[in-house]
Coordinates of C-alpha atoms in Angstrom, one line a residue:
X1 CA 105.2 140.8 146.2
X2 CA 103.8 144.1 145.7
X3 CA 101.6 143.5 149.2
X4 CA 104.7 142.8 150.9
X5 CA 106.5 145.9 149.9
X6 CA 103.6 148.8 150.7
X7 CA 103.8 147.9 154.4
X8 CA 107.8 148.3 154.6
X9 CA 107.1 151.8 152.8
X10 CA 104.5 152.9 155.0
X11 CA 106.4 151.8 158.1
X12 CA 109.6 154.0 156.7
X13 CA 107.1 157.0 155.9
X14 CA 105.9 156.9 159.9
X15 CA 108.4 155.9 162.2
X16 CA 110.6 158.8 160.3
X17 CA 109.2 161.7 162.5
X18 CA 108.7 159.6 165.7
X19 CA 110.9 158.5 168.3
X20 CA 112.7 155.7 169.2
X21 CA 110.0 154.2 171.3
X22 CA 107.2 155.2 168.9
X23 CA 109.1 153.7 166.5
X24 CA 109.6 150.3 168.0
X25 CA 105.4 150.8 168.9
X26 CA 104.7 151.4 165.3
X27 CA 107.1 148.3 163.5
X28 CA 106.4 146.1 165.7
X29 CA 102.1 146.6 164.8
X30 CA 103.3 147.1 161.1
X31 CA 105.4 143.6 161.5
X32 CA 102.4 142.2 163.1
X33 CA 100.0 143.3 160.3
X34 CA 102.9 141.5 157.8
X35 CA 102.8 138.3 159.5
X36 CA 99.2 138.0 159.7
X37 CA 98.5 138.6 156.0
X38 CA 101.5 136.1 155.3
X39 CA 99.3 133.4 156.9
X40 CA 96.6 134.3 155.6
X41 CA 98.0 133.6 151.7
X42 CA 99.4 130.7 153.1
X43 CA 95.8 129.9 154.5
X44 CA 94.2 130.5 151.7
X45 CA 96.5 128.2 149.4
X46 CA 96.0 125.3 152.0
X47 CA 92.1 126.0 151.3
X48 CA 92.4 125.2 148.1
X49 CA 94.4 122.3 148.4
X50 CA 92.0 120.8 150.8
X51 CA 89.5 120.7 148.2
X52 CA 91.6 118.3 146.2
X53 CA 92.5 116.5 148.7
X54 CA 89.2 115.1 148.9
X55 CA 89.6 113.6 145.6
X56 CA 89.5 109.7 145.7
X57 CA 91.7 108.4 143.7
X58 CA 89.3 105.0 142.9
X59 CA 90.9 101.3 143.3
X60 CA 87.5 99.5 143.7
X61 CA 84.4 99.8 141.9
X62 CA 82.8 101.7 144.3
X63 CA 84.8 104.0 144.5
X64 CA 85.0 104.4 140.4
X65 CA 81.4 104.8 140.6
X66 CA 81.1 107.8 142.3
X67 CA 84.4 108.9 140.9
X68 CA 83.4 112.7 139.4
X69 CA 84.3 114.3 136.5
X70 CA 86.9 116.8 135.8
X71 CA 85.6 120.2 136.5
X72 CA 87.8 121.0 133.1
X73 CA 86.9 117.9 131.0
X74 CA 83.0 118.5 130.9
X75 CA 83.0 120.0 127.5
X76 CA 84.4 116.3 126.1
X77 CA 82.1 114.6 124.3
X78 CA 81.3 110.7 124.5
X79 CA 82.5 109.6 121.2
X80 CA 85.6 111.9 122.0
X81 CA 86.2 110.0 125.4
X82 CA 85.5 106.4 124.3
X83 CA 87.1 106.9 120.4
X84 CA 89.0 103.5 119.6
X85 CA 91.3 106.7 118.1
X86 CA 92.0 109.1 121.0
X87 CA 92.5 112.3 120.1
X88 CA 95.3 114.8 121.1
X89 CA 93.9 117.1 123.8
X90 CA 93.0 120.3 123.6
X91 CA 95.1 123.5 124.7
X92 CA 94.2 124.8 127.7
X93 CA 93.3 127.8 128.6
X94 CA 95.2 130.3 130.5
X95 CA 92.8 129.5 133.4
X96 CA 93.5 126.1 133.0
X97 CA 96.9 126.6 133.2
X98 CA 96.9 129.0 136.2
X99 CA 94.9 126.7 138.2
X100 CA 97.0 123.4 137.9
X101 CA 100.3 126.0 138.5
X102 CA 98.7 127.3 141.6
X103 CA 98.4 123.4 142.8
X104 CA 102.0 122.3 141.5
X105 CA 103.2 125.4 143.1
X106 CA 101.9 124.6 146.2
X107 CA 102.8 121.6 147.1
X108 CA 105.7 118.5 146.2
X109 CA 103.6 115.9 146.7
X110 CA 102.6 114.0 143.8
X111 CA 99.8 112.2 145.1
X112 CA 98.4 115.6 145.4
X113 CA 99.4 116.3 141.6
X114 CA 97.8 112.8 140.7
X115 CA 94.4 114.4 142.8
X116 CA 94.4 117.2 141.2
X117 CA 94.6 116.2 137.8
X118 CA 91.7 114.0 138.3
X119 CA 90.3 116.9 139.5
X120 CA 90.3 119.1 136.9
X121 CA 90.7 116.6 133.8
X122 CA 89.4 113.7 134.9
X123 CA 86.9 112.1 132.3
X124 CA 83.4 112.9 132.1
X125 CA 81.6 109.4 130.9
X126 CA 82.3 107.0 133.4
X127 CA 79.3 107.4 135.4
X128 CA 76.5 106.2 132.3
X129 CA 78.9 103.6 131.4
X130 CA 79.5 102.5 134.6
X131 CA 75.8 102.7 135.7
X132 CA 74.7 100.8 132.4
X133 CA 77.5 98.1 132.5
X134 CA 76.4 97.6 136.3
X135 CA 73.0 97.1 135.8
X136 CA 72.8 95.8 132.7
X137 CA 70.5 92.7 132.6
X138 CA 70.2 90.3 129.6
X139 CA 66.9 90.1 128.4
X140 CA 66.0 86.4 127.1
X141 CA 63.0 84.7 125.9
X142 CA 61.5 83.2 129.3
X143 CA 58.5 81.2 128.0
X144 CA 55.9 81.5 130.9
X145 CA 55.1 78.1 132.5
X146 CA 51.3 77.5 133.6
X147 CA 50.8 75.1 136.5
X148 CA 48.8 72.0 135.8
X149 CA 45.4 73.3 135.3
X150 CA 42.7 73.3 137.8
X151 CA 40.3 72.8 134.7
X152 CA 40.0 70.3 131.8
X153 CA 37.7 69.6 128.9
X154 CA 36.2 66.5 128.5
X155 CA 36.8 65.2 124.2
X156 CA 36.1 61.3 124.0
X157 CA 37.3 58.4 125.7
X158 CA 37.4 61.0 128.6
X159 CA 41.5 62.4 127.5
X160 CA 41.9 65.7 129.2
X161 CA 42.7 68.6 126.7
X162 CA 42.9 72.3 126.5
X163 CA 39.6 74.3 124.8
X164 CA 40.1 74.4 121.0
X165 CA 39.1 77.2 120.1
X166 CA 39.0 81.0 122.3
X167 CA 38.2 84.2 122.1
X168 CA 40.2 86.9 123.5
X169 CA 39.1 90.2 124.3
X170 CA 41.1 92.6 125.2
X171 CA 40.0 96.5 127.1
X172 CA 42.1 99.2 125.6
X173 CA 40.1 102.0 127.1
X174 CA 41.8 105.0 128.8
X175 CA 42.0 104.2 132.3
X176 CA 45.0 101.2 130.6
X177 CA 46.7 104.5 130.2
X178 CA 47.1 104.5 133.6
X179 CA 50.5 102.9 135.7
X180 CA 50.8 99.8 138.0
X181 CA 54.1 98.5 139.5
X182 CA 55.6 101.9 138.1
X183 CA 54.4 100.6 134.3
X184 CA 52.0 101.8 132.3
X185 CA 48.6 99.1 132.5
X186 CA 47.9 98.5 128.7
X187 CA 52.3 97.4 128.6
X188 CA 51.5 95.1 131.2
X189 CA 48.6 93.9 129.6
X190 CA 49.5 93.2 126.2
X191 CA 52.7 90.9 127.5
X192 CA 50.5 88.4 129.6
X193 CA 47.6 88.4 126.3
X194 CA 50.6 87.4 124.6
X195 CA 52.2 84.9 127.0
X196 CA 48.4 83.7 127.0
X197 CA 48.1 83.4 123.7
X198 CA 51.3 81.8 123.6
X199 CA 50.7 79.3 126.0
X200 CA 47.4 78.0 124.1
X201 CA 49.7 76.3 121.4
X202 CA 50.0 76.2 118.0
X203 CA 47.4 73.4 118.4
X204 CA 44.7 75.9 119.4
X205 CA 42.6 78.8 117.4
X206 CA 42.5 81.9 119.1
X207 CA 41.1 85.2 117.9
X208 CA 41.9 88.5 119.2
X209 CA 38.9 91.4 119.4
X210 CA 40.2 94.8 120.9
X211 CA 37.6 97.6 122.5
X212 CA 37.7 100.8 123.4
X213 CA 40.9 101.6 121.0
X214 CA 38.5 104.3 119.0
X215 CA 38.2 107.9 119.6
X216 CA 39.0 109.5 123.4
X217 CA 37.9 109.2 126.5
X218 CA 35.7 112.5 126.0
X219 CA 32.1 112.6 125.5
X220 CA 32.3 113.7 122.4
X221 CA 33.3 110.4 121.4
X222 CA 31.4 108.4 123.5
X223 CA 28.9 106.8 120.8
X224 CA 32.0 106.1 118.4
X225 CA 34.4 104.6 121.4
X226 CA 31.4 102.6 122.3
X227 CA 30.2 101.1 118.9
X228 CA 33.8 99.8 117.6
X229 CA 34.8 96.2 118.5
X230 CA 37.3 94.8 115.9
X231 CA 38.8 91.6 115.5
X232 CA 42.5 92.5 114.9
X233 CA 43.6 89.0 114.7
X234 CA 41.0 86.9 112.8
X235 CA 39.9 83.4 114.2
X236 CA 42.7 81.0 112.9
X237 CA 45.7 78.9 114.1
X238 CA 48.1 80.8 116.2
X239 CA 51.0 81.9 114.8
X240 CA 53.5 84.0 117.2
X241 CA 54.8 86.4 115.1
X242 CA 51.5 87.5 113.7
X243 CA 49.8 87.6 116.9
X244 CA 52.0 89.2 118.7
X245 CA 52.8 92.2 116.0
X246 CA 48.7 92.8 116.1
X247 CA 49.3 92.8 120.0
X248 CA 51.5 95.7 119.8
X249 CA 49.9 97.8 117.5
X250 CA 47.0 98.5 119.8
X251 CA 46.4 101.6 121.7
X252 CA 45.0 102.4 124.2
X253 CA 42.3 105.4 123.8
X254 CA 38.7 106.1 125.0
X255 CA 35.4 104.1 126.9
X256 CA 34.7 100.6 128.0
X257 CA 31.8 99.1 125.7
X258 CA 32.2 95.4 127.6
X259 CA 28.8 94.1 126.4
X260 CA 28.9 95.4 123.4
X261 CA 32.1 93.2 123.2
X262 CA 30.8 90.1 124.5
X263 CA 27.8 90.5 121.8
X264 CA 29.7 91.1 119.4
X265 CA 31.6 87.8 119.6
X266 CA 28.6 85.9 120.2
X267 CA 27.2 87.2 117.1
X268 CA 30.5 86.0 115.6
X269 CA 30.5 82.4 116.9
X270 CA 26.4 81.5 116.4
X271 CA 27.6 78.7 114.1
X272 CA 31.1 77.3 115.8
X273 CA 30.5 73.9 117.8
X274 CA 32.3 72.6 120.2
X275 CA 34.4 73.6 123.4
X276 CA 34.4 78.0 123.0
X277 CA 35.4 80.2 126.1
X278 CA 35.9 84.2 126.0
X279 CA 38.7 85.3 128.0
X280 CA 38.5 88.9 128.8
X281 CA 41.3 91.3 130.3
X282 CA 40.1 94.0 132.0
X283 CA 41.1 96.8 134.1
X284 CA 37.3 98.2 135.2
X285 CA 33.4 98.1 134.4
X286 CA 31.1 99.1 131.9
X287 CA 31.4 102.6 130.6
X288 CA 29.0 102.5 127.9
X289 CA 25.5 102.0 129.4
X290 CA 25.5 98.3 127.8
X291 CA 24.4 95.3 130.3
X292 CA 27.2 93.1 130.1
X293 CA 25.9 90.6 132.5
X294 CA 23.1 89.7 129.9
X295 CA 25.1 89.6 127.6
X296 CA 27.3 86.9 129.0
X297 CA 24.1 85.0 129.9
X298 CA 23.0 85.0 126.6
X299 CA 26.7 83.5 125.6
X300 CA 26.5 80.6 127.3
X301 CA 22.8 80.4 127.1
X302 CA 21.9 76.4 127.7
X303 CA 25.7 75.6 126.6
X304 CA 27.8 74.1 129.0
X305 CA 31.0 74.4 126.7
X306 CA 30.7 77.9 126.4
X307 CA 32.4 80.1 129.2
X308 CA 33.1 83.6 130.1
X309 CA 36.2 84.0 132.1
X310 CA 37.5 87.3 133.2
X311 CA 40.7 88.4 135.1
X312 CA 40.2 92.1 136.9
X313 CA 43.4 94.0 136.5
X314 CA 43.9 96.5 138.5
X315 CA 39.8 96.8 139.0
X316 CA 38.2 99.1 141.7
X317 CA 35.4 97.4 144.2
X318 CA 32.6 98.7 141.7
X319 CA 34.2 97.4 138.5
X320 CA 35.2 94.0 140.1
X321 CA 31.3 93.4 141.5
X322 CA 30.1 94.2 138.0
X323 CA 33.1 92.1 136.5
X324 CA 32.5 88.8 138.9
X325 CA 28.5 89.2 137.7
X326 CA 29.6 88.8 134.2
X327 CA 31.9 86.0 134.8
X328 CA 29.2 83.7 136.7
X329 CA 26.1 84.6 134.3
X330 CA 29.1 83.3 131.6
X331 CA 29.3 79.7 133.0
X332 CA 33.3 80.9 133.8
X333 CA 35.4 82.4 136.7
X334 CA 36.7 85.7 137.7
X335 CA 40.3 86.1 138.7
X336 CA 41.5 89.4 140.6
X337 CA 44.6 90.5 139.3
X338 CA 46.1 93.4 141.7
X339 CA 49.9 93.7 140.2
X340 CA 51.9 92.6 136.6
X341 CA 52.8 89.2 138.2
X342 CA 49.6 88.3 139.3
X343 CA 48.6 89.1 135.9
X344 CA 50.8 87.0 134.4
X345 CA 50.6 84.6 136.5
X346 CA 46.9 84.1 136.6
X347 CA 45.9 83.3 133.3
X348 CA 47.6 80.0 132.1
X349 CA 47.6 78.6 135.6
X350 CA 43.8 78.6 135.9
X351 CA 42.7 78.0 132.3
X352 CA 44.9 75.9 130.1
X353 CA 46.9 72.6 130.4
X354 CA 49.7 72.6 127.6
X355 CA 49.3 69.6 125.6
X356 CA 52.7 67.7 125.0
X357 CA 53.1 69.7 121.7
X358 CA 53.1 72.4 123.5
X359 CA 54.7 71.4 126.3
X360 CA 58.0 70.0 123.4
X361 CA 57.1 73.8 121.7
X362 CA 57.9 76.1 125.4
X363 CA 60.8 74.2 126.1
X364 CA 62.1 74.7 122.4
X365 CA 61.1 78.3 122.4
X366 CA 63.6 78.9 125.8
X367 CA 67.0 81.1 124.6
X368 CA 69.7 79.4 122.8
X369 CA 73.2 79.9 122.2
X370 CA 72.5 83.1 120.3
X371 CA 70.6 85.0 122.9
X372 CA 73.4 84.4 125.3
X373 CA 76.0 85.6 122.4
X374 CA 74.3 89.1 122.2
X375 CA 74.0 89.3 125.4
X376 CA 77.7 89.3 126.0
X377 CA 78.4 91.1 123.1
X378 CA 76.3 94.3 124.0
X379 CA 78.1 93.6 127.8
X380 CA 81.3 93.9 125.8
X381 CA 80.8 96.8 123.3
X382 CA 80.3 98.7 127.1
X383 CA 83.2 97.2 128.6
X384 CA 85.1 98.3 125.3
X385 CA 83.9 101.8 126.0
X386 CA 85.3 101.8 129.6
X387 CA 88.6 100.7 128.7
X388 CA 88.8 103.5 125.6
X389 CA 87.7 105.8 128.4
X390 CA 90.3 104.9 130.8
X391 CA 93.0 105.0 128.2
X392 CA 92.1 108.0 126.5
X393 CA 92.1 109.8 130.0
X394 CA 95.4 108.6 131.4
X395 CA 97.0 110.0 127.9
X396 CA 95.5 112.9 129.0
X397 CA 96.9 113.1 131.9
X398 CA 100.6 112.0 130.7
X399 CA 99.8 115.2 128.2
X400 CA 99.5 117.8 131.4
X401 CA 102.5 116.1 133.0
X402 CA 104.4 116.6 130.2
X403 CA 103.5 120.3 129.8
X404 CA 104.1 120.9 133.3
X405 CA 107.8 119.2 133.0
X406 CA 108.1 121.4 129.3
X407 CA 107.1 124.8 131.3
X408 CA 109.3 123.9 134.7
X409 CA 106.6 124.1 137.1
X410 CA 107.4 120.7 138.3
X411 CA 111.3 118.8 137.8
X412 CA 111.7 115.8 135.2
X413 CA 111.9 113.6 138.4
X414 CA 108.3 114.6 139.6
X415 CA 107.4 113.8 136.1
X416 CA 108.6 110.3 136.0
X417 CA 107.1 109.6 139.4
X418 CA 103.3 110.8 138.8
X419 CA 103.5 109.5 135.4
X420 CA 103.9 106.0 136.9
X421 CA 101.2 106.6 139.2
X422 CA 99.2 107.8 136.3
X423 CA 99.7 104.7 134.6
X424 CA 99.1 102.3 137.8
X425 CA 96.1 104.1 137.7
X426 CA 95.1 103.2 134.5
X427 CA 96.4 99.1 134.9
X428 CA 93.7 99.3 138.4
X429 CA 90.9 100.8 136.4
X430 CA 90.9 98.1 133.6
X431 CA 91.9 95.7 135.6
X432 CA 88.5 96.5 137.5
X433 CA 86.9 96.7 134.0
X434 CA 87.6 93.4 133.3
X435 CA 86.3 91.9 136.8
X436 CA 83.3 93.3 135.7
X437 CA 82.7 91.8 132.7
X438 CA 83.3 88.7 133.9
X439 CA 80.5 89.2 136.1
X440 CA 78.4 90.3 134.0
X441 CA 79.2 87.1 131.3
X442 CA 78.3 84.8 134.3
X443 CA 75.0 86.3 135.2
X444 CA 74.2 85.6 131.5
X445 CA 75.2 82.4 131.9
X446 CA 73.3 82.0 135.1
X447 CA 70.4 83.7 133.7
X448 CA 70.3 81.1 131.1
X449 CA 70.7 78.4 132.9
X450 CA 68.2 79.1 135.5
X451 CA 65.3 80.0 132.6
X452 CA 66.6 76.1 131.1
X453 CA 65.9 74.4 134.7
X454 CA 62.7 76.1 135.3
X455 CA 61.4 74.5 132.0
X456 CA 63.2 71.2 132.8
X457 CA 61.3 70.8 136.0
X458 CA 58.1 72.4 134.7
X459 CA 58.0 69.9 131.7
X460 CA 59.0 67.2 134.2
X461 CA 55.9 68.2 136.3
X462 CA 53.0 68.5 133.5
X463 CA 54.3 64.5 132.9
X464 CA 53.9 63.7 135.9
X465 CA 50.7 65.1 136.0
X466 CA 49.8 63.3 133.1
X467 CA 50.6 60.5 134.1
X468 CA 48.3 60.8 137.2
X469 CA 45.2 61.2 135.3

């Protein structure tokens, strides 16, 4: 108000001494000057109000997903915004207050109102949620199914059978530190040893030796990185749990003593009879100035059921000449391995044929009713956090209505009318919520029934293949 009086002043002060045509020169600039800083307030307030009136009000998913949060509500915590026991909100500050007047002063609209309060208040938490409910993924026991096997073992009255007994060795030198497919190589590794492992049966007895897990990469710890091969899991029946615990307690650390490791399990085996192969994992060639290739020869030395087989993960040009070598002068074969899923895949597929215990073992060990039950229950402790959300914001909002009805910047009608948009609002949001989640429940139940009919019509194959022998 005060702006608009100082020109009227000023125009009294100088058209006082002029005359009459002066003076009309003079008010009619001064009038001029008035009506231009007029629309400039009135430009200024629009400016502000176009701002908010790029606020989406969301009524898909889409648009709920890129919904952002309240430029006054990022200070609210997560347990605040998805408590089962919403909280009062807080009092707002005098800023607060003088920016949500400056909007309800500005215009009658109350989809504007609605904008703005979602503006400024709107909650802070349903991005994560949102992102985590969307692309959550139920993770359930998929046993890995070899293809009928390329190789058998000959064990009276000429019935095919997997070997009986196999070593595995597996590299944990440094360069498994390192990342394929955006994971880390020894990750990668240790799931398709296990799946491997797995895949052998209960039948079988596997042993697990581990090399280069001691020391560093650096030469200072060459001699001790390149002298320790242990057996972490000792020759015996497989047992899963076991197995798989001494699996993930190895680290990967320092050099690649491969012959060293071959030796060491021939050394081990000198008095075992019968069908033996090494399997080795690898990601890259001899580090450790042994000769590997002897010492593979000298495994299967004038015995035809001893093999070496190697799969090449990952393994430059150098390492996978040096690594082929070793697998030939071992009686076995070399399998290149450029990616997790050719790793996985490679193993079981060229080297085992599940016997029918195994075969009744894999389709048992697929996920039952429980798995699918956690599944949707962690898919509905999310969706339980939406809906809190959603509620705990629209009170929220029926809070600032209120105070702007208490305060008279907007009538008691106004109020009614934005506080049943607020709460259409809300009905949308959970309403969308829901739809969700019962998305989400049927990709677990797809999930497990496409794992079921993969092992259905893998079992269905190995008999048949069977029965072609």
């Amino acid at each position: 108000m005060l702006r608009k009086i100082i020109p009227f002043a000023l125009l009294a002060l100088l058209v006082s001494g002029c005359s009459e045509n002066e003076k009309a020169e003079v008010t009619e600039q001064l009038e001029e000057t008035v009506v231009k800083e007029q629309k400039g307030m009135e430009k200024s307030k629009e400016a502000d109000l176009s701002v908010i009136d790029q606020v989406v009000i969301p009524t898909t998913i889409e648009e709920w997903k890129h919904t952002e949060p309240g430029l006054f509500a990022l200070d609210y915590t997560l347990d605040h915004e998805t408590s089962s026991w919403p909280k009062d909100a807080r009092e707002l500050s005098s800023e607060e207050k003088k920016q949500i007047e400056s909007v309800v002063t500005a215009t009658d609209d109350t989809s504007v109102m609605l904008q703005a309060l979602q503006y400024y208040f709107g909650s802070n938490v349903y991005k994560d949620l949102l992102d985590k409910q969307i692309n959550y993924a139920a993770v359930m026991n998929e046993p890995y199914l070899p293809k009928p096997t390329k190789e058998f073992v000959a064990e009276g009255n000429d019935e095919k059978v997997a070997p009986s007994k196999a070593f595995l060795l597996l590299d944990a030198s440094s360069s498994m530190l390192l990342s394929v497919d955006g994971k880390q190589k020894m990750g990668i590794a240790k799931i398709a040893v296990k799946r491997f492992a797995k895949t052998l049966g209960e039948d079988n007895e596997v042993s697990l030796y581990v090399y280069g897990h001691a020391g560093t990469q650096e030469d200072k710890d060459k001699e001790l990185s390149c002298t320790q091969i242990d057996e972490v899991y000792p020759f015996q029946s497989y047992k899963e749990k076991e197995f798989d615990t001494t699996v993930d307690a190895v680290a990967a650390k320092g050099w690649t003593p491969l012959a060293a490791a071959i030796q060491t399990v021939n050394s081990a085996s000198k008095d075992m009879e019968g069908p033996l192969t090494v399997y080795i994992v690898s990601d890259g060639a001899e580090t450790c100035d042994g000769d590997p290739i002897k010492a593979a020869e000298e495994f299967a030395q004038d015995n035809e059921n001893r093999k070496v087989n190697i799969i090449g993960f990952n393994v430059d040009q150098k390492g996978e000449d040096q690594l082929k070598a070793v697998a030939e002068a071992g009686n076995g074969e070399y399998i290149s391995a450029n990616n997790s899923e050719e790793l996985n895949n490679s193993i079981a597929e060229k080297w085992v044929i599940p016997s029918m215990t195994d075969v009744v073992h894999i389709k048992l060990s697929g996920p039952n009713g429980f798995a699918v039950s956690n599944a949707k229950y962690s898919i509905g402790q999310l969706s339980l956090k939406l809906n809190n959300a959603v509620t705990i914001e629209s009170s929220r909002f029926r809070e600032m209505i209120q105070l702007l009805v208490t305060e008279e910047m907007i009538t008691k009608e106004q109020g009614e009318e934005l506080t049943e948009m607020v709460n259409q609002r809300k009905d949308q949001l959970l309403a969308i919520n829901k739809e969700l989640k019962t998305a989400k429940d049927k990709e677990v139940d797809d999930e497990y029934e496409r794992i079921h009919q993969n092992i259905d019509a893998w079992a269905n194959e190995i008999e048949k293949n069977r029965a072609e022998q």
